[in-house]
């Protein structure tokens, strides 16, 4: 044993004597007790004991070698790890510093890019809006001149101060003026005319003095004047003398008008005349010489106000006034003579006004260099919403030459996020075009440069140094443990080596490792790990039939057959619901509903991925998400708050964009969001369709936070509010006034949060000061959305007309097309239609015969591109129709658009023949499409018929005065004599809309709608019948329509009538009932929709009562009147829609809503009427009380209804 102790000295502690004796005894006993045999079975002699001793020595040497090798390997690895830690520490420190520095630089560059985009977009939008306002003003002036048979330059502008005020409010101009082009021959006549027609000056002075301005006396000029005084009579001209200007400025040292603009700005005006472009003059005030030069000051004095600082750069824009501009301003060389320039509109703008109120506070340092190709350059510095003039020349820091944006002003419309809506003359790109350069500055960089790179580098290096220290400490502890393990391993190796031969020993060690590996290969899972795998998509949750293992529940080994569920203690749950969705969807097609939901939820899903939020599910229009699982996170409440904010902002952005295709009120949809934090039980319910589910009181409370919340706000529970406060986000949290009643919770205190970060959008509002009959109406945002949506609808219908017409023309060339209209020779409808619309009502309107080849060979309407002239005229027409609607609560353009939407929906529910399977007659199966044509009475076989229905919906209440025909009759309105006291409002709407459509400016639009006189006559017949059908109060017309319905749908009434006439008769009466149903569609839609328009109609009737145009208080019989309206008109009308069998499921939908609303009104109607009356009276009294007695009291009363 002495030799053994020597071998392992230093690695094993000295063995005691008893141990040695035990070892020896065991070895001796073992050697003696076993029998040794050779390979052939013979007994081996006693020399084998020596072999055993040598094996024992070899085993001890092998164990010692293993110990030495492992110690050497550990030392090498330890050294390499230390070197690696030092290298990693240095590398991480450098990487952190570089990354943070680059991040700050990237943020700086991104901030510059974002700010540049905002500046370019804002300036482009201002120029677009300003030019659009001037363009509209010019068109209205030219239109008035044509209507009044006035010739230039002797054209007066009625209500100039009001019109000019609108232009100034839409633009950022300082001064606005109109300059007629006066030739030398016209000079004397114009000078006399100007002095005879200067009454507008006193009107302007009166308006400005009411606004608090003090103006001195003004004087008439003796003649057209220039810089040096009155121009000589032999001056060759042409002249552009000043006359109309706003605001009007008086001066003792010069006449009120007559200053010749051409003498000073001849280059700009000549280029404007020759090129028919908008030109920009030389900038004044760019340096002190301009201001100190008295002569220059006189030149510009007519273009700026006296109190303006001339040291700041100003520029004037000159817009040409051309003849015949009412049909558009697209001018070519062929028609240039028809668009002679007869004047100019001048608008003065301070450059700084274009740069104000663009960037938010804190966004400082943007440098803007504005210049022209005529070597005028000056520099501005933007500090948040304020722009400061720096001086002349390019004064930016050359260090930031690489961070610049350059654009010419005539290109700015391309940078507008909203796109350009301006269709007038372009900005000149030749006459000293202006450009704009944007640069970064030290101020911007200072906002982004911090000490963070150094701080983060120190922190990262400290973490790695501390980690290295912990590693060394751990290594020391591990080394002590490994020494003990290694001693045991050496002893075990020595024992095995002493007991077994080399061959057996070599097989024992690998076998042990395999056995060990085999045992470690047994996978023991926990529920949370398997749940995380499932949520990542790589775990359990297979679908299929239940197995016995799944049925018996968790097994003892914890395998994957166990349920996948776990408790997550720190989570935040969000419920988000689309407020107003149910009412919105009730008036939409199913495809439109899913378009909205897919767009919104897809965007929310992408936001969730970026924010690390887990989407749970969508339930109808409710979106459910959670943070804190499957991976726990400390900031789960903060992350969910930011995600909720992102969803709300994305919702507002997307609904605004979708409004063009899904209807204008889509932009009114908003989210109502609720958050709650706490533990939840999460698991996978396996089965045919595995689903991830959340359970627990936290989920229920989150749902209550949403249901008791406020539209467009994020309501959170006390728990979530506390978590946000503890996370340093207390400034997000605002306590809600009062407690809310939560189902199952009682009264609880809640909070609203407004997470900081992304900025919202701001909406500015203004007051329209226009008179009701002013032609130049400024379109508000809601009306613009309505116009956009209507143009989109009509554009699609026109494309269908074009596609069908092209298919018919192709068949006509082959000589085998069926007739498309009546064979009778009808005279074309002209602008001067004779007779009254009521006399034109047809009992049967002949629709085109159905040709299956047209349905089969038609071009896809989506592939058709409409001419720009058509789209421009379409928009102009719809805009003018919108302006012709009065500001009534009910009979208004918004309601007309609602009726249009209902017509479109009903038409979409009719099975179109092109949807059928087209079969030839030779196959013996007939033509299914023709059968469908007969089933729908041919309504959807003809795109022109559909267009006429939608067109009638748009114009059916044009110029409605907000009172019924009976009131007009009692008041002996001028319309009574015109239309013989029958359907005055409806006939007036038809005449006004038709007369407008027949004007020359809409020739292209008319031509593409109706290519032949027959088509125009059929279109007229459809429009007249449809609009006249909306007069439901005329008893004679109602009885006549009922008789026509009975004749069309009762077998005994149409004996001896051909199939074609019978089909056309049904189509005619069905179209009339379609427009009738759409006119009162709100009564057959969701309760909230019905309630909205019922209130509007009540407000309109009550306004008539307060104005003395109605003798009876409408609230007295409103409740019973609505019940009677349902019983005797709405419900019978809905039943007729169902009976005709054309409108599919919509007829059932309309009837069900009518019955439901009728019952709801019976239960709640009296309460609703009282509420409406209180709202009207309280609002009216409040506004009238604040207004002095006299004429203004009535105006305040009217404004009360407008605000309601």
Short mmCIF file of N, CA, C and O in Angstrom, two decimals, residues 151-155 178-194 223-224 231 233 235-243 258-263 269 272-273 321 340-344:
data_model
loop_
_atom_site.label_atom_id
_atom_site.label_comp_id
_atom_site.label_asym_id
_atom_site.label_seq_id
_atom_site.Cartn_x
_atom_site.Cartn_y
_atom_site.Cartn_z
N UNK A 151 -69.01 92.71 -69.69
CA UNK A 151 -67.77 92.54 -70.45
C UNK A 151 -66.63 93.19 -69.69
O UNK A 151 -66.82 94.16 -68.94
N UNK A 152 -65.45 92.64 -69.89
CA UNK A 152 -64.27 93.17 -69.22
C UNK A 152 -63.73 94.37 -70.00
O UNK A 152 -63.79 94.38 -71.23
N UNK A 153 -63.22 95.35 -69.33
CA UNK A 153 -62.92 95.40 -67.88
C UNK A 153 -64.05 95.98 -67.04
O UNK A 153 -63.81 96.42 -65.93
N UNK A 154 -65.30 96.02 -67.59
CA UNK A 154 -66.39 96.68 -66.86
C UNK A 154 -67.22 95.63 -66.13
O UNK A 154 -68.40 95.45 -66.41
N UNK A 155 -66.60 94.93 -65.22
CA UNK A 155 -67.27 93.86 -64.48
C UNK A 155 -67.25 94.21 -63.00
O UNK A 155 -66.19 94.46 -62.41
N UNK A 178 -58.01 92.60 -57.10
CA UNK A 178 -58.39 92.23 -58.46
C UNK A 178 -58.03 93.40 -59.37
O UNK A 178 -58.42 94.55 -59.10
N UNK A 179 -57.30 93.11 -60.45
CA UNK A 179 -56.82 94.12 -61.38
C UNK A 179 -57.30 93.76 -62.78
O UNK A 179 -56.88 92.74 -63.34
N UNK A 180 -58.24 94.54 -63.33
CA UNK A 180 -58.72 94.31 -64.69
C UNK A 180 -57.66 94.78 -65.69
O UNK A 180 -56.90 95.71 -65.45
N UNK A 181 -57.59 94.10 -66.81
CA UNK A 181 -56.65 94.47 -67.88
C UNK A 181 -57.33 95.51 -68.77
O UNK A 181 -58.35 95.25 -69.41
N UNK A 182 -56.79 96.71 -68.78
CA UNK A 182 -57.40 97.84 -69.48
C UNK A 182 -56.46 98.26 -70.60
O UNK A 182 -55.28 98.60 -70.37
N UNK A 183 -56.98 98.22 -71.82
CA UNK A 183 -56.19 98.67 -72.97
C UNK A 183 -56.24 100.19 -73.06
O UNK A 183 -57.03 100.86 -72.37
N UNK A 184 -55.44 100.72 -73.93
CA UNK A 184 -55.42 102.18 -74.10
C UNK A 184 -56.78 102.68 -74.60
O UNK A 184 -57.25 103.76 -74.22
N UNK A 185 -57.45 101.86 -75.44
CA UNK A 185 -58.77 102.26 -75.96
C UNK A 185 -59.84 102.27 -74.87
O UNK A 185 -60.80 103.05 -74.93
N UNK A 186 -59.68 101.36 -73.90
CA UNK A 186 -60.69 101.25 -72.84
C UNK A 186 -60.39 102.14 -71.65
O UNK A 186 -61.15 102.17 -70.69
N UNK A 187 -59.27 102.83 -71.68
CA UNK A 187 -58.84 103.52 -70.46
C UNK A 187 -59.86 104.57 -70.01
O UNK A 187 -60.28 104.62 -68.86
N UNK A 188 -60.27 105.45 -70.93
CA UNK A 188 -61.19 106.52 -70.54
C UNK A 188 -62.51 105.94 -70.03
O UNK A 188 -63.07 106.40 -69.02
N UNK A 189 -62.99 104.93 -70.74
CA UNK A 189 -64.25 104.31 -70.29
C UNK A 189 -64.11 103.67 -68.93
O UNK A 189 -65.02 103.75 -68.10
N UNK A 190 -62.96 103.03 -68.70
CA UNK A 190 -62.78 102.36 -67.40
C UNK A 190 -62.67 103.38 -66.27
O UNK A 190 -63.21 103.18 -65.20
N UNK A 191 -61.95 104.50 -66.52
CA UNK A 191 -61.82 105.52 -65.47
C UNK A 191 -63.18 106.07 -65.07
O UNK A 191 -63.48 106.29 -63.89
N UNK A 192 -64.04 106.29 -66.06
CA UNK A 192 -65.39 106.77 -65.74
C UNK A 192 -66.19 105.69 -65.03
O UNK A 192 -66.87 105.96 -64.03
N UNK A 193 -66.08 104.45 -65.55
CA UNK A 193 -66.83 103.33 -64.92
C UNK A 193 -66.39 103.10 -63.48
O UNK A 193 -67.22 102.85 -62.61
N UNK A 194 -65.09 103.20 -63.22
CA UNK A 194 -64.59 102.96 -61.87
C UNK A 194 -65.14 103.96 -60.88
O UNK A 194 -65.51 103.62 -59.75
N UNK A 223 -57.42 109.84 -62.81
CA UNK A 223 -57.05 108.97 -63.94
C UNK A 223 -56.20 107.84 -63.38
O UNK A 223 -55.87 107.79 -62.19
N UNK A 224 -55.82 106.92 -64.26
CA UNK A 224 -54.93 105.83 -63.86
C UNK A 224 -53.56 106.43 -63.55
O UNK A 224 -53.02 107.24 -64.32
N UNK A 231 -50.78 108.83 -65.17
CA UNK A 231 -50.16 108.48 -66.44
C UNK A 231 -50.72 109.36 -67.55
O UNK A 231 -51.92 109.69 -67.56
N UNK A 233 -52.28 110.51 -71.13
CA UNK A 233 -53.34 109.87 -71.91
C UNK A 233 -52.79 109.10 -73.10
O UNK A 233 -53.41 108.15 -73.59
N UNK A 235 -50.30 107.17 -73.04
CA UNK A 235 -49.61 105.95 -72.57
C UNK A 235 -50.15 104.74 -73.36
O UNK A 235 -51.37 104.54 -73.45
N UNK A 236 -49.27 103.91 -73.91
CA UNK A 236 -49.74 102.84 -74.82
C UNK A 236 -50.48 101.72 -74.12
O UNK A 236 -51.22 100.96 -74.75
N UNK A 237 -50.30 101.58 -72.81
CA UNK A 237 -50.94 100.46 -72.13
C UNK A 237 -50.22 99.14 -72.46
O UNK A 237 -49.15 99.14 -73.07
N UNK A 238 -50.77 97.98 -72.12
CA UNK A 238 -52.00 97.89 -71.34
C UNK A 238 -51.78 98.25 -69.88
O UNK A 238 -50.65 98.27 -69.41
N UNK A 239 -52.90 98.53 -69.18
CA UNK A 239 -52.84 98.86 -67.77
C UNK A 239 -53.49 97.75 -66.95
O UNK A 239 -54.39 97.05 -67.42
N UNK A 240 -53.01 97.62 -65.75
CA UNK A 240 -53.66 96.76 -64.77
C UNK A 240 -53.96 97.63 -63.53
O UNK A 240 -53.29 97.52 -62.50
N UNK A 241 -54.94 98.53 -63.65
CA UNK A 241 -55.19 99.45 -62.53
C UNK A 241 -55.85 98.73 -61.35
O UNK A 241 -56.65 97.83 -61.52
N UNK A 242 -55.47 99.17 -60.14
CA UNK A 242 -56.09 98.60 -58.95
C UNK A 242 -57.50 99.11 -58.81
O UNK A 242 -57.81 100.25 -59.15
N UNK A 243 -58.39 98.25 -58.32
CA UNK A 243 -59.76 98.68 -58.05
C UNK A 243 -60.28 97.95 -56.82
O UNK A 243 -60.40 98.51 -55.73
N UNK A 258 -56.82 102.81 -58.80
CA UNK A 258 -56.31 103.33 -60.07
C UNK A 258 -54.82 103.22 -60.25
O UNK A 258 -54.29 103.64 -61.27
N UNK A 259 -54.06 102.63 -59.28
CA UNK A 259 -52.61 102.49 -59.43
C UNK A 259 -52.32 101.39 -60.46
O UNK A 259 -52.81 100.28 -60.35
N UNK A 260 -51.52 101.71 -61.48
CA UNK A 260 -51.23 100.77 -62.56
C UNK A 260 -50.17 99.78 -62.11
O UNK A 260 -49.00 100.12 -61.96
N UNK A 261 -50.59 98.53 -61.88
CA UNK A 261 -49.66 97.49 -61.44
C UNK A 261 -48.68 97.13 -62.54
O UNK A 261 -47.55 96.73 -62.28
N UNK A 262 -49.09 97.31 -63.81
CA UNK A 262 -48.25 96.89 -64.92
C UNK A 262 -46.99 97.74 -65.04
O UNK A 262 -45.94 97.27 -65.50
N UNK A 263 -47.05 98.98 -64.60
CA UNK A 263 -45.88 99.84 -64.72
C UNK A 263 -44.73 99.34 -63.87
O UNK A 263 -43.57 99.46 -64.23
N UNK A 269 -46.43 90.33 -65.11
CA UNK A 269 -47.77 90.34 -65.72
C UNK A 269 -47.73 89.92 -67.17
O UNK A 269 -48.62 89.21 -67.66
N UNK A 272 -47.43 86.25 -67.22
CA UNK A 272 -48.72 85.67 -66.85
C UNK A 272 -49.67 85.65 -68.04
O UNK A 272 -50.37 84.66 -68.29
N UNK A 273 -49.71 86.75 -68.80
CA UNK A 273 -50.61 86.85 -69.96
C UNK A 273 -50.17 85.91 -71.07
O UNK A 273 -50.99 85.19 -71.66
N UNK A 321 -56.92 86.10 -64.83
CA UNK A 321 -58.37 85.98 -64.99
C UNK A 321 -58.63 85.81 -66.48
O UNK A 321 -58.25 86.67 -67.28
N UNK A 340 -59.04 84.42 -73.33
CA UNK A 340 -58.23 85.64 -73.29
C UNK A 340 -58.08 86.12 -71.85
O UNK A 340 -59.04 86.09 -71.07
N UNK A 341 -56.86 86.55 -71.51
CA UNK A 341 -56.62 87.07 -70.17
C UNK A 341 -57.23 88.46 -70.07
O UNK A 341 -56.90 89.37 -70.85
N UNK A 342 -58.14 88.64 -69.12
CA UNK A 342 -58.86 89.90 -68.97
C UNK A 342 -58.50 90.59 -67.66
O UNK A 342 -59.08 91.64 -67.35
N UNK A 343 -57.64 90.03 -66.90
CA UNK A 343 -57.27 90.66 -65.64
C UNK A 343 -56.34 89.78 -64.84
O UNK A 343 -55.88 88.72 -65.31
N UNK A 344 -56.05 90.22 -63.64
CA UNK A 344 -55.16 89.47 -62.76
C UNK A 344 -55.66 89.61 -61.33
O UNK A 344 -56.27 90.61 -60.96
#
